[in-house]
Amino acid sequence: LKDDIIVSAMRSNELNLSAEISPKKIEEFYYNNKIKFYQPEFIHLKQIILSPKTNETIEDLKLTAEEIYKKIQLGSQINELANEYAKGPYNKTNGDWGWVKKDDLRVELANYAFNLKKGEFSEPIVIDENIFILYIEDIQEEQIQSINNVRDIIENILKQKSTRNLLDNWLT
C-alpha cells in the first residue's frame, strides 16, 4: 500500500510537470478553434410580469400595465415599479433577470427584447393571460471572445489533453 501511494504521487507529479503549456500552443489552439469561443448577443434584462390575481380580468391588468408604462415614461425606475407591482412566482427582485441570450426567452418576448436598445423599455406586451414590460439595462454584442478572456480555459483544455496523452503513453 505504501509503495502504491508513492508510485501514484510520483505519477501525478510527473504528469503535472509534463503538462506545462507554452503561450505559443495556447495561441495556436485559439486561432485554430476561434469558433468555439463564439458568444451570442446578451442583454441585461429587467422586466415586470403582471399575472391576473383571483377575480382580476385581463382588462384590469391592462389598466395596471398602462399605469406602470406612464410612470416609466415620467421617469420612475423600473426596479422600484417591479417591486411594487410585480407579484408572483415568475418575478424577480427589482425585476432583474440578469444577462440572457435570445434562446433563454420565449420567442414572442425575444423578438421584442432584442429589438430594444440599451436604456429602452417596451410598451406592455400581452401574451396569453400575462402582461410584460421589458427594460434593457445593457447589451453585450455577439463576439468571438478575446484570447485574454479564454486563455485559462484553453490552458486547461491543453493540459488535460497532454496529461491524457502522457498517461496513455506511459501505460502502453
JSON list of C-alpha atoms in Angstrom, two decimals:
[
{"chain": "A", "resi": 1, "resn": "LEU", "atom": "CA", "xyz": [0.00, 0.00, 0.00]},
{"chain": "A", "resi": 2, "resn": "LYS", "atom": "CA", "xyz": [2.82, 2.39, 0.88]},
{"chain": "A", "resi": 3, "resn": "ASP", "atom": "CA", "xyz": [4.52, 1.66, -2.47]},
{"chain": "A", "resi": 4, "resn": "ASP", "atom": "CA", "xyz": [1.24, 2.25, -4.34]},
{"chain": "A", "resi": 5, "resn": "ILE", "atom": "CA", "xyz": [0.85, 5.66, -2.69]},
{"chain": "A", "resi": 6, "resn": "ILE", "atom": "CA", "xyz": [4.41, 6.63, -3.56]},
{"chain": "A", "resi": 7, "resn": "VAL", "atom": "CA", "xyz": [4.04, 5.47, -7.18]},
{"chain": "A", "resi": 8, "resn": "SER", "atom": "CA", "xyz": [0.73, 7.32, -7.50]},
{"chain": "A", "resi": 9, "resn": "ALA", "atom": "CA", "xyz": [2.24, 10.53, -6.12]},
{"chain": "A", "resi": 10, "resn": "MET", "atom": "CA", "xyz": [5.22, 10.24, -8.47]},
{"chain": "A", "resi": 11, "resn": "ARG", "atom": "CA", "xyz": [2.94, 9.69, -11.48]},
{"chain": "A", "resi": 12, "resn": "SER", "atom": "CA", "xyz": [0.81, 12.67, -10.57]},
{"chain": "A", "resi": 13, "resn": "ASN", "atom": "CA", "xyz": [3.86, 14.87, -10.09]},
{"chain": "A", "resi": 14, "resn": "GLU", "atom": "CA", "xyz": [5.44, 13.73, -13.38]},
{"chain": "A", "resi": 15, "resn": "LEU", "atom": "CA", "xyz": [2.17, 14.29, -15.29]},
{"chain": "A", "resi": 16, "resn": "ASN", "atom": "CA", "xyz": [1.72, 17.78, -13.84]},
{"chain": "A", "resi": 17, "resn": "LEU", "atom": "CA", "xyz": [5.32, 18.75, -14.67]},
{"chain": "A", "resi": 18, "resn": "SER", "atom": "CA", "xyz": [5.00, 17.35, -18.18]},
{"chain": "A", "resi": 19, "resn": "ALA", "atom": "CA", "xyz": [1.75, 19.19, -18.82]},
{"chain": "A", "resi": 20, "resn": "GLU", "atom": "CA", "xyz": [3.20, 22.71, -18.96]},
{"chain": "A", "resi": 21, "resn": "ILE", "atom": "CA", "xyz": [1.62, 24.54, -21.88]},
{"chain": "A", "resi": 22, "resn": "SER", "atom": "CA", "xyz": [3.52, 27.18, -23.83]},
{"chain": "A", "resi": 23, "resn": "PRO", "atom": "CA", "xyz": [1.90, 30.50, -24.78]},
{"chain": "A", "resi": 24, "resn": "LYS", "atom": "CA", "xyz": [2.52, 29.60, -28.43]},
{"chain": "A", "resi": 25, "resn": "LYS", "atom": "CA", "xyz": [0.43, 26.40, -28.09]},
{"chain": "A", "resi": 26, "resn": "ILE", "atom": "CA", "xyz": [-2.35, 28.38, -26.43]},
{"chain": "A", "resi": 27, "resn": "GLU", "atom": "CA", "xyz": [-2.34, 30.91, -29.29]},
{"chain": "A", "resi": 28, "resn": "GLU", "atom": "CA", "xyz": [-2.31, 28.16, -31.93]},
{"chain": "A", "resi": 29, "resn": "PHE", "atom": "CA", "xyz": [-5.26, 26.44, -30.28]},
{"chain": "A", "resi": 30, "resn": "TYR", "atom": "CA", "xyz": [-7.15, 29.74, -30.05]},
{"chain": "A", "resi": 31, "resn": "TYR", "atom": "CA", "xyz": [-6.62, 30.67, -33.72]},
{"chain": "A", "resi": 32, "resn": "ASN", "atom": "CA", "xyz": [-7.47, 27.16, -34.91]},
{"chain": "A", "resi": 33, "resn": "ASN", "atom": "CA", "xyz": [-10.62, 26.97, -32.77]},
{"chain": "A", "resi": 34, "resn": "LYS", "atom": "CA", "xyz": [-11.93, 30.55, -32.62]},
{"chain": "A", "resi": 35, "resn": "ILE", "atom": "CA", "xyz": [-15.48, 29.47, -33.38]},
{"chain": "A", "resi": 36, "resn": "LYS", "atom": "CA", "xyz": [-15.53, 27.56, -30.09]},
{"chain": "A", "resi": 37, "resn": "PHE", "atom": "CA", "xyz": [-15.25, 30.90, -28.33]},
{"chain": "A", "resi": 38, "resn": "TYR", "atom": "CA", "xyz": [-18.22, 32.50, -30.08]},
{"chain": "A", "resi": 39, "resn": "GLN", "atom": "CA", "xyz": [-20.51, 34.29, -27.67]},
{"chain": "A", "resi": 40, "resn": "PRO", "atom": "CA", "xyz": [-24.02, 35.25, -28.83]},
{"chain": "A", "resi": 41, "resn": "GLU", "atom": "CA", "xyz": [-25.59, 38.61, -28.10]},
{"chain": "A", "resi": 42, "resn": "PHE", "atom": "CA", "xyz": [-26.71, 39.03, -24.49]},
{"chain": "A", "resi": 43, "resn": "ILE", "atom": "CA", "xyz": [-28.98, 41.61, -22.92]},
{"chain": "A", "resi": 44, "resn": "HIS", "atom": "CA", "xyz": [-29.23, 42.57, -19.27]},
{"chain": "A", "resi": 45, "resn": "LEU", "atom": "CA", "xyz": [-32.99, 42.31, -18.91]},
{"chain": "A", "resi": 46, "resn": "LYS", "atom": "CA", "xyz": [-35.31, 43.78, -16.34]},
{"chain": "A", "resi": 47, "resn": "GLN", "atom": "CA", "xyz": [-38.99, 43.04, -16.66]},
{"chain": "A", "resi": 48, "resn": "ILE", "atom": "CA", "xyz": [-42.28, 43.42, -14.92]},
{"chain": "A", "resi": 49, "resn": "ILE", "atom": "CA", "xyz": [-44.64, 40.49, -15.32]},
{"chain": "A", "resi": 50, "resn": "LEU", "atom": "CA", "xyz": [-48.27, 41.07, -14.45]},
{"chain": "A", "resi": 51, "resn": "SER", "atom": "CA", "xyz": [-50.38, 37.97, -13.89]},
{"chain": "A", "resi": 52, "resn": "PRO", "atom": "CA", "xyz": [-54.08, 38.01, -13.00]},
{"chain": "A", "resi": 53, "resn": "LYS", "atom": "CA", "xyz": [-54.99, 37.57, -9.38]},
{"chain": "A", "resi": 54, "resn": "THR", "atom": "CA", "xyz": [-58.23, 35.90, -8.35]},
{"chain": "A", "resi": 55, "resn": "ASN", "atom": "CA", "xyz": [-61.23, 37.77, -9.83]},
{"chain": "A", "resi": 56, "resn": "GLU", "atom": "CA", "xyz": [-58.93, 40.01, -11.91]},
{"chain": "A", "resi": 57, "resn": "THR", "atom": "CA", "xyz": [-59.55, 40.26, -15.65]},
{"chain": "A", "resi": 58, "resn": "ILE", "atom": "CA", "xyz": [-57.08, 40.88, -18.44]},
{"chain": "A", "resi": 59, "resn": "GLU", "atom": "CA", "xyz": [-58.69, 44.32, -18.81]},
{"chain": "A", "resi": 60, "resn": "ASP", "atom": "CA", "xyz": [-57.80, 45.08, -15.17]},
{"chain": "A", "resi": 61, "resn": "LEU", "atom": "CA", "xyz": [-54.23, 44.01, -15.88]},
{"chain": "A", "resi": 62, "resn": "LYS", "atom": "CA", "xyz": [-54.09, 46.21, -18.98]},
{"chain": "A", "resi": 63, "resn": "LEU", "atom": "CA", "xyz": [-55.08, 49.23, -16.91]},
{"chain": "A", "resi": 64, "resn": "THR", "atom": "CA", "xyz": [-52.36, 48.46, -14.37]},
{"chain": "A", "resi": 65, "resn": "ALA", "atom": "CA", "xyz": [-49.83, 47.96, -17.18]},
{"chain": "A", "resi": 66, "resn": "GLU", "atom": "CA", "xyz": [-50.74, 51.32, -18.72]},
{"chain": "A", "resi": 67, "resn": "GLU", "atom": "CA", "xyz": [-50.33, 52.99, -15.32]},
{"chain": "A", "resi": 68, "resn": "ILE", "atom": "CA", "xyz": [-46.84, 51.43, -14.95]},
{"chain": "A", "resi": 69, "resn": "TYR", "atom": "CA", "xyz": [-45.92, 52.38, -18.52]},
{"chain": "A", "resi": 70, "resn": "LYS", "atom": "CA", "xyz": [-46.87, 56.02, -17.91]},
{"chain": "A", "resi": 71, "resn": "LYS", "atom": "CA", "xyz": [-44.83, 56.07, -14.68]},
{"chain": "A", "resi": 72, "resn": "ILE", "atom": "CA", "xyz": [-41.79, 54.76, -16.56]},
{"chain": "A", "resi": 73, "resn": "GLN", "atom": "CA", "xyz": [-42.25, 57.42, -19.24]},
{"chain": "A", "resi": 74, "resn": "LEU", "atom": "CA", "xyz": [-42.31, 60.04, -16.48]},
{"chain": "A", "resi": 75, "resn": "GLY", "atom": "CA", "xyz": [-39.00, 58.77, -15.10]},
{"chain": "A", "resi": 76, "resn": "SER", "atom": "CA", "xyz": [-39.89, 56.19, -12.45]},
{"chain": "A", "resi": 77, "resn": "GLN", "atom": "CA", "xyz": [-37.30, 53.45, -12.04]},
{"chain": "A", "resi": 78, "resn": "ILE", "atom": "CA", "xyz": [-38.33, 50.04, -13.34]},
{"chain": "A", "resi": 79, "resn": "ASN", "atom": "CA", "xyz": [-36.76, 48.26, -10.35]},
{"chain": "A", "resi": 80, "resn": "GLU", "atom": "CA", "xyz": [-38.98, 50.20, -7.93]},
{"chain": "A", "resi": 81, "resn": "LEU", "atom": "CA", "xyz": [-42.06, 49.58, -10.06]},
{"chain": "A", "resi": 82, "resn": "ALA", "atom": "CA", "xyz": [-41.20, 45.87, -10.36]},
{"chain": "A", "resi": 83, "resn": "ASN", "atom": "CA", "xyz": [-41.00, 45.56, -6.59]},
{"chain": "A", "resi": 84, "resn": "GLU", "atom": "CA", "xyz": [-44.29, 47.42, -6.19]},
{"chain": "A", "resi": 85, "resn": "TYR", "atom": "CA", "xyz": [-46.43, 45.82, -8.92]},
{"chain": "A", "resi": 86, "resn": "ALA", "atom": "CA", "xyz": [-44.90, 42.53, -9.97]},
{"chain": "A", "resi": 87, "resn": "LYS", "atom": "CA", "xyz": [-46.02, 39.79, -7.62]},
{"chain": "A", "resi": 88, "resn": "GLY", "atom": "CA", "xyz": [-45.91, 36.09, -8.28]},
{"chain": "A", "resi": 89, "resn": "PRO", "atom": "CA", "xyz": [-43.55, 33.20, -8.78]},
{"chain": "A", "resi": 90, "resn": "TYR", "atom": "CA", "xyz": [-42.00, 34.42, -12.04]},
{"chain": "A", "resi": 91, "resn": "ASN", "atom": "CA", "xyz": [-40.99, 37.85, -10.85]},
{"chain": "A", "resi": 92, "resn": "LYS", "atom": "CA", "xyz": [-37.52, 38.65, -9.58]},
{"chain": "A", "resi": 93, "resn": "THR", "atom": "CA", "xyz": [-36.34, 41.25, -7.08]},
{"chain": "A", "resi": 94, "resn": "ASN", "atom": "CA", "xyz": [-36.04, 44.61, -8.85]},
{"chain": "A", "resi": 95, "resn": "GLY", "atom": "CA", "xyz": [-37.34, 42.87, -11.98]},
{"chain": "A", "resi": 96, "resn": "ASP", "atom": "CA", "xyz": [-33.74, 41.84, -12.67]},
{"chain": "A", "resi": 97, "resn": "TRP", "atom": "CA", "xyz": [-33.39, 38.75, -14.85]},
{"chain": "A", "resi": 98, "resn": "GLY", "atom": "CA", "xyz": [-29.67, 39.33, -15.37]},
{"chain": "A", "resi": 99, "resn": "TRP", "atom": "CA", "xyz": [-27.87, 38.56, -18.61]},
{"chain": "A", "resi": 100, "resn": "VAL", "atom": "CA", "xyz": [-29.93, 36.48, -21.03]},
{"chain": "A", "resi": 101, "resn": "LYS", "atom": "CA", "xyz": [-29.48, 35.37, -24.61]},
{"chain": "A", "resi": 102, "resn": "LYS", "atom": "CA", "xyz": [-32.24, 35.15, -27.18]},
{"chain": "A", "resi": 103, "resn": "ASP", "atom": "CA", "xyz": [-32.76, 31.40, -26.67]},
{"chain": "A", "resi": 104, "resn": "ASP", "atom": "CA", "xyz": [-33.41, 31.95, -22.95]},
{"chain": "A", "resi": 105, "resn": "LEU", "atom": "CA", "xyz": [-36.66, 33.81, -23.64]},
{"chain": "A", "resi": 106, "resn": "ARG", "atom": "CA", "xyz": [-39.99, 32.89, -25.14]},
{"chain": "A", "resi": 107, "resn": "VAL", "atom": "CA", "xyz": [-39.91, 33.68, -28.86]},
{"chain": "A", "resi": 108, "resn": "GLU", "atom": "CA", "xyz": [-42.56, 36.38, -28.50]},
{"chain": "A", "resi": 109, "resn": "LEU", "atom": "CA", "xyz": [-40.55, 38.19, -25.81]},
{"chain": "A", "resi": 110, "resn": "ALA", "atom": "CA", "xyz": [-37.19, 37.68, -27.51]},
{"chain": "A", "resi": 111, "resn": "ASN", "atom": "CA", "xyz": [-38.49, 39.39, -30.65]},
{"chain": "A", "resi": 112, "resn": "TYR", "atom": "CA", "xyz": [-39.37, 42.49, -28.61]},
{"chain": "A", "resi": 113, "resn": "ALA", "atom": "CA", "xyz": [-36.40, 42.44, -26.23]},
{"chain": "A", "resi": 114, "resn": "PHE", "atom": "CA", "xyz": [-33.66, 42.04, -28.81]},
{"chain": "A", "resi": 115, "resn": "ASN", "atom": "CA", "xyz": [-35.02, 44.92, -30.88]},
{"chain": "A", "resi": 116, "resn": "LEU", "atom": "CA", "xyz": [-34.78, 47.37, -28.00]},
{"chain": "A", "resi": 117, "resn": "LYS", "atom": "CA", "xyz": [-31.69, 49.50, -27.45]},
{"chain": "A", "resi": 118, "resn": "LYS", "atom": "CA", "xyz": [-29.83, 49.99, -24.21]},
{"chain": "A", "resi": 119, "resn": "GLY", "atom": "CA", "xyz": [-31.95, 52.06, -21.83]},
{"chain": "A", "resi": 120, "resn": "GLU", "atom": "CA", "xyz": [-35.20, 51.45, -23.73]},
{"chain": "A", "resi": 121, "resn": "PHE", "atom": "CA", "xyz": [-38.35, 49.82, -22.40]},
{"chain": "A", "resi": 122, "resn": "SER", "atom": "CA", "xyz": [-41.21, 48.16, -24.22]},
{"chain": "A", "resi": 123, "resn": "GLU", "atom": "CA", "xyz": [-44.84, 49.04, -24.26]},
{"chain": "A", "resi": 124, "resn": "PRO", "atom": "CA", "xyz": [-46.93, 46.49, -22.36]},
{"chain": "A", "resi": 125, "resn": "ILE", "atom": "CA", "xyz": [-46.87, 43.14, -24.20]},
{"chain": "A", "resi": 126, "resn": "VAL", "atom": "CA", "xyz": [-49.85, 40.83, -23.75]},
{"chain": "A", "resi": 127, "resn": "ILE", "atom": "CA", "xyz": [-49.09, 37.13, -24.04]},
{"chain": "A", "resi": 128, "resn": "ASP", "atom": "CA", "xyz": [-51.84, 34.72, -23.03]},
{"chain": "A", "resi": 129, "resn": "GLU", "atom": "CA", "xyz": [-53.07, 35.91, -19.60]},
{"chain": "A", "resi": 130, "resn": "ASN", "atom": "CA", "xyz": [-49.89, 37.83, -18.71]},
{"chain": "A", "resi": 131, "resn": "ILE", "atom": "CA", "xyz": [-48.54, 41.27, -19.48]},
{"chain": "A", "resi": 132, "resn": "PHE", "atom": "CA", "xyz": [-44.83, 42.02, -19.77]},
{"chain": "A", "resi": 133, "resn": "ILE", "atom": "CA", "xyz": [-42.94, 45.30, -19.68]},
{"chain": "A", "resi": 134, "resn": "LEU", "atom": "CA", "xyz": [-39.30, 44.88, -20.70]},
{"chain": "A", "resi": 135, "resn": "TYR", "atom": "CA", "xyz": [-36.33, 47.12, -19.99]},
{"chain": "A", "resi": 136, "resn": "ILE", "atom": "CA", "xyz": [-32.86, 46.67, -21.47]},
{"chain": "A", "resi": 137, "resn": "GLU", "atom": "CA", "xyz": [-30.25, 47.76, -18.96]},
{"chain": "A", "resi": 138, "resn": "ASP", "atom": "CA", "xyz": [-27.27, 46.82, -21.10]},
{"chain": "A", "resi": 139, "resn": "ILE", "atom": "CA", "xyz": [-26.29, 44.93, -24.25]},
{"chain": "A", "resi": 140, "resn": "GLN", "atom": "CA", "xyz": [-23.30, 42.73, -24.94]},
{"chain": "A", "resi": 141, "resn": "GLU", "atom": "CA", "xyz": [-22.92, 42.31, -28.69]},
{"chain": "A", "resi": 142, "resn": "GLU", "atom": "CA", "xyz": [-22.20, 38.92, -30.23]},
{"chain": "A", "resi": 143, "resn": "GLN", "atom": "CA", "xyz": [-18.49, 38.30, -30.50]},
{"chain": "A", "resi": 144, "resn": "ILE", "atom": "CA", "xyz": [-15.60, 35.92, -30.55]},
{"chain": "A", "resi": 145, "resn": "GLN", "atom": "CA", "xyz": [-14.14, 36.19, -27.05]},
{"chain": "A", "resi": 146, "resn": "SER", "atom": "CA", "xyz": [-10.61, 37.57, -26.94]},
{"chain": "A", "resi": 147, "resn": "ILE", "atom": "CA", "xyz": [-7.70, 35.27, -26.24]},
{"chain": "A", "resi": 148, "resn": "ASN", "atom": "CA", "xyz": [-7.12, 37.08, -22.94]},
{"chain": "A", "resi": 149, "resn": "ASN", "atom": "CA", "xyz": [-10.62, 36.11, -21.79]},
{"chain": "A", "resi": 150, "resn": "VAL", "atom": "CA", "xyz": [-10.22, 32.43, -22.68]},
{"chain": "A", "resi": 151, "resn": "ARG", "atom": "CA", "xyz": [-6.51, 31.83, -22.08]},
{"chain": "A", "resi": 152, "resn": "ASP", "atom": "CA", "xyz": [-7.10, 29.90, -18.81]},
{"chain": "A", "resi": 153, "resn": "ILE", "atom": "CA", "xyz": [-9.80, 27.77, -20.42]},
{"chain": "A", "resi": 154, "resn": "ILE", "atom": "CA", "xyz": [-7.51, 26.88, -23.33]},
{"chain": "A", "resi": 155, "resn": "GLU", "atom": "CA", "xyz": [-4.63, 26.12, -20.99]},
{"chain": "A", "resi": 156, "resn": "ASN", "atom": "CA", "xyz": [-6.85, 23.71, -19.02]},
{"chain": "A", "resi": 157, "resn": "ILE", "atom": "CA", "xyz": [-8.05, 22.01, -22.21]},
{"chain": "A", "resi": 158, "resn": "LEU", "atom": "CA", "xyz": [-4.49, 21.57, -23.45]},
{"chain": "A", "resi": 159, "resn": "LYS", "atom": "CA", "xyz": [-3.26, 20.36, -20.06]},
{"chain": "A", "resi": 160, "resn": "GLN", "atom": "CA", "xyz": [-5.99, 17.75, -19.96]},
{"chain": "A", "resi": 161, "resn": "LYS", "atom": "CA", "xyz": [-5.10, 16.56, -23.46]},
{"chain": "A", "resi": 162, "resn": "SER", "atom": "CA", "xyz": [-1.41, 16.49, -22.65]},
{"chain": "A", "resi": 163, "resn": "THR", "atom": "CA", "xyz": [-1.95, 14.63, -19.39]},
{"chain": "A", "resi": 164, "resn": "ARG", "atom": "CA", "xyz": [-4.22, 12.13, -21.12]},
{"chain": "A", "resi": 165, "resn": "ASN", "atom": "CA", "xyz": [-1.61, 11.54, -23.85]},
{"chain": "A", "resi": 166, "resn": "LEU", "atom": "CA", "xyz": [1.20, 11.14, -21.33]},
{"chain": "A", "resi": 167, "resn": "LEU", "atom": "CA", "xyz": [-0.85, 8.71, -19.27]},
{"chain": "A", "resi": 168, "resn": "ASP", "atom": "CA", "xyz": [-1.78, 6.71, -22.37]},
{"chain": "A", "resi": 169, "resn": "ASN", "atom": "CA", "xyz": [1.86, 6.56, -23.48]},
{"chain": "A", "resi": 170, "resn": "TRP", "atom": "CA", "xyz": [3.01, 5.64, -20.01]},
{"chain": "A", "resi": 171, "resn": "LEU", "atom": "CA", "xyz": [0.52, 2.82, -19.69]},
{"chain": "A", "resi": 172, "resn": "THR", "atom": "CA", "xyz": [1.21, 1.30, -23.12]}
]
